[in-house]
CSV table of N, CA and C in Angstrom, one decimal:
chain,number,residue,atom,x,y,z
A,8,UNK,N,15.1,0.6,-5.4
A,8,UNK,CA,14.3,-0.5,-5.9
A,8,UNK,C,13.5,-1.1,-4.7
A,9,UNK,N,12.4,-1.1,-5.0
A,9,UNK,CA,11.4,-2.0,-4.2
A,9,UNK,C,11.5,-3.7,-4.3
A,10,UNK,N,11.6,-4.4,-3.1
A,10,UNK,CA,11.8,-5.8,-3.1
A,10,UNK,C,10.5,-6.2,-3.1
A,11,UNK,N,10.1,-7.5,-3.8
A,11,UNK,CA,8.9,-7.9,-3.4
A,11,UNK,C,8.4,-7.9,-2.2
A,12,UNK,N,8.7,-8.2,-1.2
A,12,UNK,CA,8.3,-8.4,-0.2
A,12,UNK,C,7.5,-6.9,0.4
A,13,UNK,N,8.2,-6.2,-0.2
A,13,UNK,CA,7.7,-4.9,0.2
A,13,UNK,C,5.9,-4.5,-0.5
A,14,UNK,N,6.4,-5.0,-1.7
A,14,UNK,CA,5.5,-4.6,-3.0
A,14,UNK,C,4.1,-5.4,-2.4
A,15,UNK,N,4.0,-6.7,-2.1
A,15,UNK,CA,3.4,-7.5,-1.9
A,15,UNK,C,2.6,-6.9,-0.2
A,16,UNK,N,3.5,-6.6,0.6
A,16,UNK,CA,2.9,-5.6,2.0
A,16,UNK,C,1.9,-4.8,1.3
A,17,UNK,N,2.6,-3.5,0.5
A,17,UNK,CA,2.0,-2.6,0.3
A,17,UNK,C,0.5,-3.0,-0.8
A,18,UNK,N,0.7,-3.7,-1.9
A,18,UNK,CA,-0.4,-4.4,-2.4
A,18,UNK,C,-1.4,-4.6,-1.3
A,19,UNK,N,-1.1,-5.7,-0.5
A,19,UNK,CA,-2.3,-5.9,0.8
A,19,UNK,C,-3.1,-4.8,1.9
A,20,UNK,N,-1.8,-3.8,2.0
A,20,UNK,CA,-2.1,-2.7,2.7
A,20,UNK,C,-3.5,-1.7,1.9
A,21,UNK,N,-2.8,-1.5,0.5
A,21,UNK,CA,-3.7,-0.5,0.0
A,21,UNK,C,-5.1,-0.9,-0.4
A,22,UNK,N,-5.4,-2.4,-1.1
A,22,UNK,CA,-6.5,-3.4,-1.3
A,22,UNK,C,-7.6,-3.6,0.2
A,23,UNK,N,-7.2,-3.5,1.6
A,23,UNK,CA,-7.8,-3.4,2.6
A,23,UNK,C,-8.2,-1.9,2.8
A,24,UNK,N,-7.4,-0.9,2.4
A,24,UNK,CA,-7.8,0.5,2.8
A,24,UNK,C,-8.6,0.7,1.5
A,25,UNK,N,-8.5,0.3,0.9
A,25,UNK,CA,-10.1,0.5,-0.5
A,25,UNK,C,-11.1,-0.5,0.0
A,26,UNK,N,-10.9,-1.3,0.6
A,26,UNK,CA,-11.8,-2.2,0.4
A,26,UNK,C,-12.5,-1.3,1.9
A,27,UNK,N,-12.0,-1.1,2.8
A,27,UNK,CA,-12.8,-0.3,3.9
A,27,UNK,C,-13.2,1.2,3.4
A,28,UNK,N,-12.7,1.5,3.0
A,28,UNK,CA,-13.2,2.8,2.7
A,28,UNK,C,-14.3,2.9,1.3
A,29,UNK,N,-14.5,2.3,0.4
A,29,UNK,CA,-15.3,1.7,-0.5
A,29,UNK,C,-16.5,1.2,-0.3
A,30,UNK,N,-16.5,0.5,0.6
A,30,UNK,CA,-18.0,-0.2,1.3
A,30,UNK,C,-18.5,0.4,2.5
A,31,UNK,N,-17.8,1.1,3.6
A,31,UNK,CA,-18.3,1.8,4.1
A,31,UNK,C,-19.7,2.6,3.8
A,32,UNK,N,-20.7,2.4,4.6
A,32,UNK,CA,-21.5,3.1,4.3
A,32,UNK,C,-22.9,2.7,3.6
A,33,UNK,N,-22.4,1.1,2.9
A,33,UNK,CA,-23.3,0.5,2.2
A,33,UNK,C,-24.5,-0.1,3.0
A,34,UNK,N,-25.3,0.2,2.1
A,34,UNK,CA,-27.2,-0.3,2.6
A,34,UNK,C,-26.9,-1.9,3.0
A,35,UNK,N,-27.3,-2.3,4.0
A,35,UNK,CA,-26.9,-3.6,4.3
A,35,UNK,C,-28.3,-4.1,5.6
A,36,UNK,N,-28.5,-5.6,5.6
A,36,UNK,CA,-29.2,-6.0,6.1
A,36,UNK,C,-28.8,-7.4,6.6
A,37,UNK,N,-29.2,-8.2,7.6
A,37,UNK,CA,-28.9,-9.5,7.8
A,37,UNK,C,-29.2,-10.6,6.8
A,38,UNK,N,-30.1,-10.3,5.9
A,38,UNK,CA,-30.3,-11.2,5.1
A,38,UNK,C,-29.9,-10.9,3.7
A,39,UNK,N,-28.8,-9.5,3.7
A,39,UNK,CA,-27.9,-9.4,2.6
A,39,UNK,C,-26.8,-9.4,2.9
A,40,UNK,N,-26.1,-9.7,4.2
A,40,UNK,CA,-24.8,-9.9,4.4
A,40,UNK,C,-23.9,-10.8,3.9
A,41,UNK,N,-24.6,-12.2,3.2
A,41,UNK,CA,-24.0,-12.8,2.7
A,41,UNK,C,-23.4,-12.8,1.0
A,42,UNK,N,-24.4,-11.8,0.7
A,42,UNK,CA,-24.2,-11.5,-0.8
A,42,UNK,C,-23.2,-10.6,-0.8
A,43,UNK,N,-23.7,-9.4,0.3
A,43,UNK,CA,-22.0,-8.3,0.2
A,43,UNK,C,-21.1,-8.8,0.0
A,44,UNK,N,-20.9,-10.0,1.2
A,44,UNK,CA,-19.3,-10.5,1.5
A,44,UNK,C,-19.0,-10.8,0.1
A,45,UNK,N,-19.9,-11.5,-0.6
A,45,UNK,CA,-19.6,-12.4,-2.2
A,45,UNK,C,-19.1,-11.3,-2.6
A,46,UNK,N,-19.6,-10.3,-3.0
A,46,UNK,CA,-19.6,-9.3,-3.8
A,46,UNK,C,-18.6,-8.2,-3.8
A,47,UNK,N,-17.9,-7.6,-2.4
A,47,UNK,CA,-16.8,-7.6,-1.9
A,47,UNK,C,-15.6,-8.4,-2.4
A,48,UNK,N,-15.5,-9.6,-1.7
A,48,UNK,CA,-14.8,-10.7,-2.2
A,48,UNK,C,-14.5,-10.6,-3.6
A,49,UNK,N,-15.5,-10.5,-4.9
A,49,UNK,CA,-15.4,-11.0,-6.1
A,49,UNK,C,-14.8,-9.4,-7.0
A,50,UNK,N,-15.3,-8.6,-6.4
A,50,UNK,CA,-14.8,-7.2,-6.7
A,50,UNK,C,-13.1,-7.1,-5.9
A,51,UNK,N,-12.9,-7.5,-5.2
A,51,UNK,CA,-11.5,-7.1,-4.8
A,51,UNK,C,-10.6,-8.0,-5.4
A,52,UNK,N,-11.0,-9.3,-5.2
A,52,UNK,CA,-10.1,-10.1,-6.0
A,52,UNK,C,-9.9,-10.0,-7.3
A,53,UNK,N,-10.5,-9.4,-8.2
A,53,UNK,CA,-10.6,-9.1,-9.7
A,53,UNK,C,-8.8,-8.4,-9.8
A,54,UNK,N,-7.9,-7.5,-8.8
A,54,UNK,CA,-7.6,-6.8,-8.7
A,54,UNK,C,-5.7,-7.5,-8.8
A,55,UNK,N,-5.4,-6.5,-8.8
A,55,UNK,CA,-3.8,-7.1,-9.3
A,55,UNK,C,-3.1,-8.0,-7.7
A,56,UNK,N,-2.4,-9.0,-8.1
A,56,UNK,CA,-1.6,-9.5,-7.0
A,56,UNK,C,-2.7,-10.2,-5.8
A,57,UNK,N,-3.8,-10.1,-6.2
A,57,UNK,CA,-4.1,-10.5,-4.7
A,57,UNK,C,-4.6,-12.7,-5.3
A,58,UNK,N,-4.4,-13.4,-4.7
A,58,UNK,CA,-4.8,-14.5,-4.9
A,58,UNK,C,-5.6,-15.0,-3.7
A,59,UNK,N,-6.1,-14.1,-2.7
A,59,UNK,CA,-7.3,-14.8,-1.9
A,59,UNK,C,-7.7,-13.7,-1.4
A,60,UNK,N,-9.1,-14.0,-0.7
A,60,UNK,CA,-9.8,-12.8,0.0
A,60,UNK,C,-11.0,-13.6,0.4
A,61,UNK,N,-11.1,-13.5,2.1
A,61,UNK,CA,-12.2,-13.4,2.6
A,61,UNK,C,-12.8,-12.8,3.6
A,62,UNK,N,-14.1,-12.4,3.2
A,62,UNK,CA,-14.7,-11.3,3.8
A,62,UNK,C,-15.6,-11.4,5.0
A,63,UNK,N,-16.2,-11.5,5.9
A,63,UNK,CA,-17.1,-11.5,7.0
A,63,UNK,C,-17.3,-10.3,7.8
A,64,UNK,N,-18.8,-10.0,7.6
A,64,UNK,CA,-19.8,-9.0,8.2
A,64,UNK,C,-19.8,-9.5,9.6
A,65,UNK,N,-19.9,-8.8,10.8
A,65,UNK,CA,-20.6,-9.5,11.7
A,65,UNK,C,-22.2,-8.7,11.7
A,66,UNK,N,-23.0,-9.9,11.5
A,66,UNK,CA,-24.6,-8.7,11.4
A,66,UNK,C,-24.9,-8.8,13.3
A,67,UNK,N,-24.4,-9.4,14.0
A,67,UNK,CA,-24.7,-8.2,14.8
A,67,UNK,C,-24.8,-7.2,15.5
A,68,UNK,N,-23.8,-6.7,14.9
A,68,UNK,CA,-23.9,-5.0,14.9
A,68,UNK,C,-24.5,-4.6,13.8
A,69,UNK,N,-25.5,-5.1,13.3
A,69,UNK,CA,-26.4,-4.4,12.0
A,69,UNK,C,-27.9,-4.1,13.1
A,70,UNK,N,-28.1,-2.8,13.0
A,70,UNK,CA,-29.5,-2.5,13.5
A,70,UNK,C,-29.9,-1.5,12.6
A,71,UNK,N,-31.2,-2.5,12.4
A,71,UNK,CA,-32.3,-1.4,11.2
A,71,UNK,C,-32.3,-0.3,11.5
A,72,UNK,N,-32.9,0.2,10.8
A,72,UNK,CA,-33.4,1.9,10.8
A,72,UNK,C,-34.9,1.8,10.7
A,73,UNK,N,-35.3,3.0,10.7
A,73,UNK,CA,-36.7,2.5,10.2
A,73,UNK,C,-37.1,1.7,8.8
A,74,UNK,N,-36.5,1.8,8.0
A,74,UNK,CA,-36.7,1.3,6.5
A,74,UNK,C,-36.2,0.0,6.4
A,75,UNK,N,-35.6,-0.6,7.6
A,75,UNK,CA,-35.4,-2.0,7.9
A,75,UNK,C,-34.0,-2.2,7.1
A,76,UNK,N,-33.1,-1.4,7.4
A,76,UNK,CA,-31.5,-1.9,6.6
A,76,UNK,C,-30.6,-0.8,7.8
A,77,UNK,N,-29.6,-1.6,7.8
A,77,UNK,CA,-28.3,-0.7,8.8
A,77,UNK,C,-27.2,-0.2,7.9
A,78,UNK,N,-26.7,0.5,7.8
A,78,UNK,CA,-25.5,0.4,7.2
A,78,UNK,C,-24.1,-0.1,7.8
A,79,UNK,N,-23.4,-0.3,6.6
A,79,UNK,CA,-21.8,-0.9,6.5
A,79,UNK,C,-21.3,0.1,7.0
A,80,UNK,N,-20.6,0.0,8.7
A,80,UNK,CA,-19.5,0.4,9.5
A,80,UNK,C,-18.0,-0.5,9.1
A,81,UNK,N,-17.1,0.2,9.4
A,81,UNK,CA,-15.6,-0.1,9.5
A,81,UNK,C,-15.6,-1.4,10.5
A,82,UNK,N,-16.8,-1.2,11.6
A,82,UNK,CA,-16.6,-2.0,13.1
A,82,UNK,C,-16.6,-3.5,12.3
A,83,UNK,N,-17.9,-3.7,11.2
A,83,UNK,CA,-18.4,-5.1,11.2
A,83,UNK,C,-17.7,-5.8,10.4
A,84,UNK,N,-16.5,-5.4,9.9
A,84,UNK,CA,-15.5,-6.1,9.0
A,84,UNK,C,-14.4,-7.1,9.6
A,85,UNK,N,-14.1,-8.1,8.9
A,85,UNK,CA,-13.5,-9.2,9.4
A,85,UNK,C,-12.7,-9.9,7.8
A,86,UNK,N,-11.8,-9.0,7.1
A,86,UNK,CA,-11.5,-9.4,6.1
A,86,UNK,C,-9.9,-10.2,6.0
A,87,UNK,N,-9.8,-11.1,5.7
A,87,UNK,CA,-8.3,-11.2,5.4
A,87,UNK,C,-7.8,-11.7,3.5
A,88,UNK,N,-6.8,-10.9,3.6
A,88,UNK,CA,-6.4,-10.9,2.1
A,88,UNK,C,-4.8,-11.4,1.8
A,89,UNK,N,-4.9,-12.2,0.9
A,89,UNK,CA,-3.4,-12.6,0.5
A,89,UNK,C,-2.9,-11.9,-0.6
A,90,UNK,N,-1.9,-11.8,-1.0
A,90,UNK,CA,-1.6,-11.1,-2.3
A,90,UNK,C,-0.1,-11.3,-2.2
A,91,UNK,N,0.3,-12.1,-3.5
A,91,UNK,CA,1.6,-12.4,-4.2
A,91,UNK,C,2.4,-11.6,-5.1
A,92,UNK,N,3.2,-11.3,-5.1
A,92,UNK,CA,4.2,-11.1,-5.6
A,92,UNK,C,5.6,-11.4,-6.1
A,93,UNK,N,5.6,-11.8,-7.5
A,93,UNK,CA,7.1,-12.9,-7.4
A,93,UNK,C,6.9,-13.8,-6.3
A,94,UNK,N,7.9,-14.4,-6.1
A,94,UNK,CA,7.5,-15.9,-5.3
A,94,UNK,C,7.0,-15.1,-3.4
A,95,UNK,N,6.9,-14.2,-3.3
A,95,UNK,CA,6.8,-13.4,-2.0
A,95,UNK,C,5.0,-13.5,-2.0
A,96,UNK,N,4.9,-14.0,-0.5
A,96,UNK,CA,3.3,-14.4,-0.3
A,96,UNK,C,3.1,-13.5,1.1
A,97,UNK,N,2.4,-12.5,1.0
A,97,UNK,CA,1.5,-11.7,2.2
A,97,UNK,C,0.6,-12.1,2.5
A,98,UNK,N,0.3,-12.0,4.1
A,98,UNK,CA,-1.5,-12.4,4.4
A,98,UNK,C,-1.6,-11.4,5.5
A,99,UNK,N,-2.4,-10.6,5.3
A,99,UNK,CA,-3.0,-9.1,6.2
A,99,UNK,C,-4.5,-9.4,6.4
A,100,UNK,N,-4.6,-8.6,7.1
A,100,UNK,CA,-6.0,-8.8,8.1
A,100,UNK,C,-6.8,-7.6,7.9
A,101,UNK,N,-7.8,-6.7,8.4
A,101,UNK,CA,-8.9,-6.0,8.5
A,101,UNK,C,-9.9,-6.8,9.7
A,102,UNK,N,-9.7,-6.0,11.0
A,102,UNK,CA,-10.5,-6.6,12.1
A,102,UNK,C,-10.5,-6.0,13.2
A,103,UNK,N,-11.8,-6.3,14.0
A,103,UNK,CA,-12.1,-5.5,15.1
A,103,UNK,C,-11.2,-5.1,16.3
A,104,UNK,N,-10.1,-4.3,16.8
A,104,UNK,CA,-9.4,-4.7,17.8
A,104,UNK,C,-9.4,-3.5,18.7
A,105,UNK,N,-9.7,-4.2,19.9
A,105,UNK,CA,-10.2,-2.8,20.9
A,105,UNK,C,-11.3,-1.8,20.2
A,106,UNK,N,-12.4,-2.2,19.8
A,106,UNK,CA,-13.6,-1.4,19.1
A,106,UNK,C,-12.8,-0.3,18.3
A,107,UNK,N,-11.8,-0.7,17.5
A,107,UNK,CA,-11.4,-0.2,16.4
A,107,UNK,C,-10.9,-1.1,15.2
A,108,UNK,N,-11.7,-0.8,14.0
A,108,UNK,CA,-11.0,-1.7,12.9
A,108,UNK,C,-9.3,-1.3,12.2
A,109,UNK,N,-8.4,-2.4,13.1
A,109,UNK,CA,-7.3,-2.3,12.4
A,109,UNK,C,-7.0,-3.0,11.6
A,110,UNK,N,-5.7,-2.7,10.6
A,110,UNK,CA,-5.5,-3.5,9.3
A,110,UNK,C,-3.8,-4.2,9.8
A,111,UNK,N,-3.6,-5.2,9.4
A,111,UNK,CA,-2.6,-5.6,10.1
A,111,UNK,C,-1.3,-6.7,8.9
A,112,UNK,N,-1.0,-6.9,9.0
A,112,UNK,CA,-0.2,-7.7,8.4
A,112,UNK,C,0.1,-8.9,8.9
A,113,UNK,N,0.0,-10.7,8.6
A,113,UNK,CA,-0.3,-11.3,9.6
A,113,UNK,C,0.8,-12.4,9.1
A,114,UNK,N,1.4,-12.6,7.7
A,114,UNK,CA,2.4,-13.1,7.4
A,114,UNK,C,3.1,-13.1,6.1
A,115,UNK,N,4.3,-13.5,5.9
A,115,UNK,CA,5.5,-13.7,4.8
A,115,UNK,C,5.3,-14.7,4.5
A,116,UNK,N,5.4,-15.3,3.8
A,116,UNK,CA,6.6,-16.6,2.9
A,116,UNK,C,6.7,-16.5,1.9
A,117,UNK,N,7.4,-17.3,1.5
A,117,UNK,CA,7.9,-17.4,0.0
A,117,UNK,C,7.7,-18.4,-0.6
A,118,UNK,N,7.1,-18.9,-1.9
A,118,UNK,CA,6.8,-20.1,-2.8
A,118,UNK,C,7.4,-19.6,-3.9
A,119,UNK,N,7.4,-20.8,-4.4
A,119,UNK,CA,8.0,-21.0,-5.9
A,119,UNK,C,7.5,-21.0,-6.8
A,120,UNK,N,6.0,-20.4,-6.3
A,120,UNK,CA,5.0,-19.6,-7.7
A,120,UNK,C,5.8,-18.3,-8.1
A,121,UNK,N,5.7,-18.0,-9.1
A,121,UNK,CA,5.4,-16.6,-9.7
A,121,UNK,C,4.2,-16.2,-10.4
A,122,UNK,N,3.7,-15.2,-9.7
A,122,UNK,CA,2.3,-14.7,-10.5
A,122,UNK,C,2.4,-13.1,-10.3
A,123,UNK,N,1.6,-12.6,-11.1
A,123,UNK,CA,1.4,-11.3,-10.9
A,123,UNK,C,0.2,-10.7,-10.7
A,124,UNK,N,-1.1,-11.7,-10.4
A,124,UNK,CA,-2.6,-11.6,-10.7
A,124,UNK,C,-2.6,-11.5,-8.9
């Protein structure tokens, strides 16, 4: 039997490795970086267990191409995500460390919510 606390890890774990692996790659510009993040944000949170998410690009590390857009690297992500489980509360990260994006887990607690959203 899996304990919440586990459930709620792995929830955050797998929601960061979709969320990097999913956007990777996307047509992006400085003056659409603010809509991605929305859009990111509003798309991941739709998603089971998670009750927060926020997203930041850093643009810059966005350099046009010729056609004037960069694409979405792993590097420019700065995400952190909460996601509940029974009264069990996770907060994991997505972030630059040593010019590699790792995914981290950054805390526990426990409230006397129950949700499953």
């Amino acid at each position: 039997m899996i304990t919440d606390r586990e459930r709620a890890a792995f929830e955050a774990g797998i929601k960061l490795g979709a969320l990097y692996h999913q956007f990777v790659g996307t047509p992006i510009a400085r003056e659409t970086a603010a809509g991605v993040e929305a859009a990111i944000e509003q798309a991941v949170g739709l998603q089971p267990y998670v009750t927060e998410i926020r997203v930041r690009l850093n643009c810059d590390m966005m350099v046009s191409n010729r056609f004037g857009y960069s694409e979405l690297s792993g590097r420019m992500f700065d995400a952190e995500i909460t996601t509940t489980v029974g009264a069990t509360v996770c907060r994991a990260r997505l972030h630059l460390e040593d010019d590699y994006p790792m995914m981290e887990i950054v805390e526990f607690h426990e409230t006397s919510r129950d949700t499953d959203h």
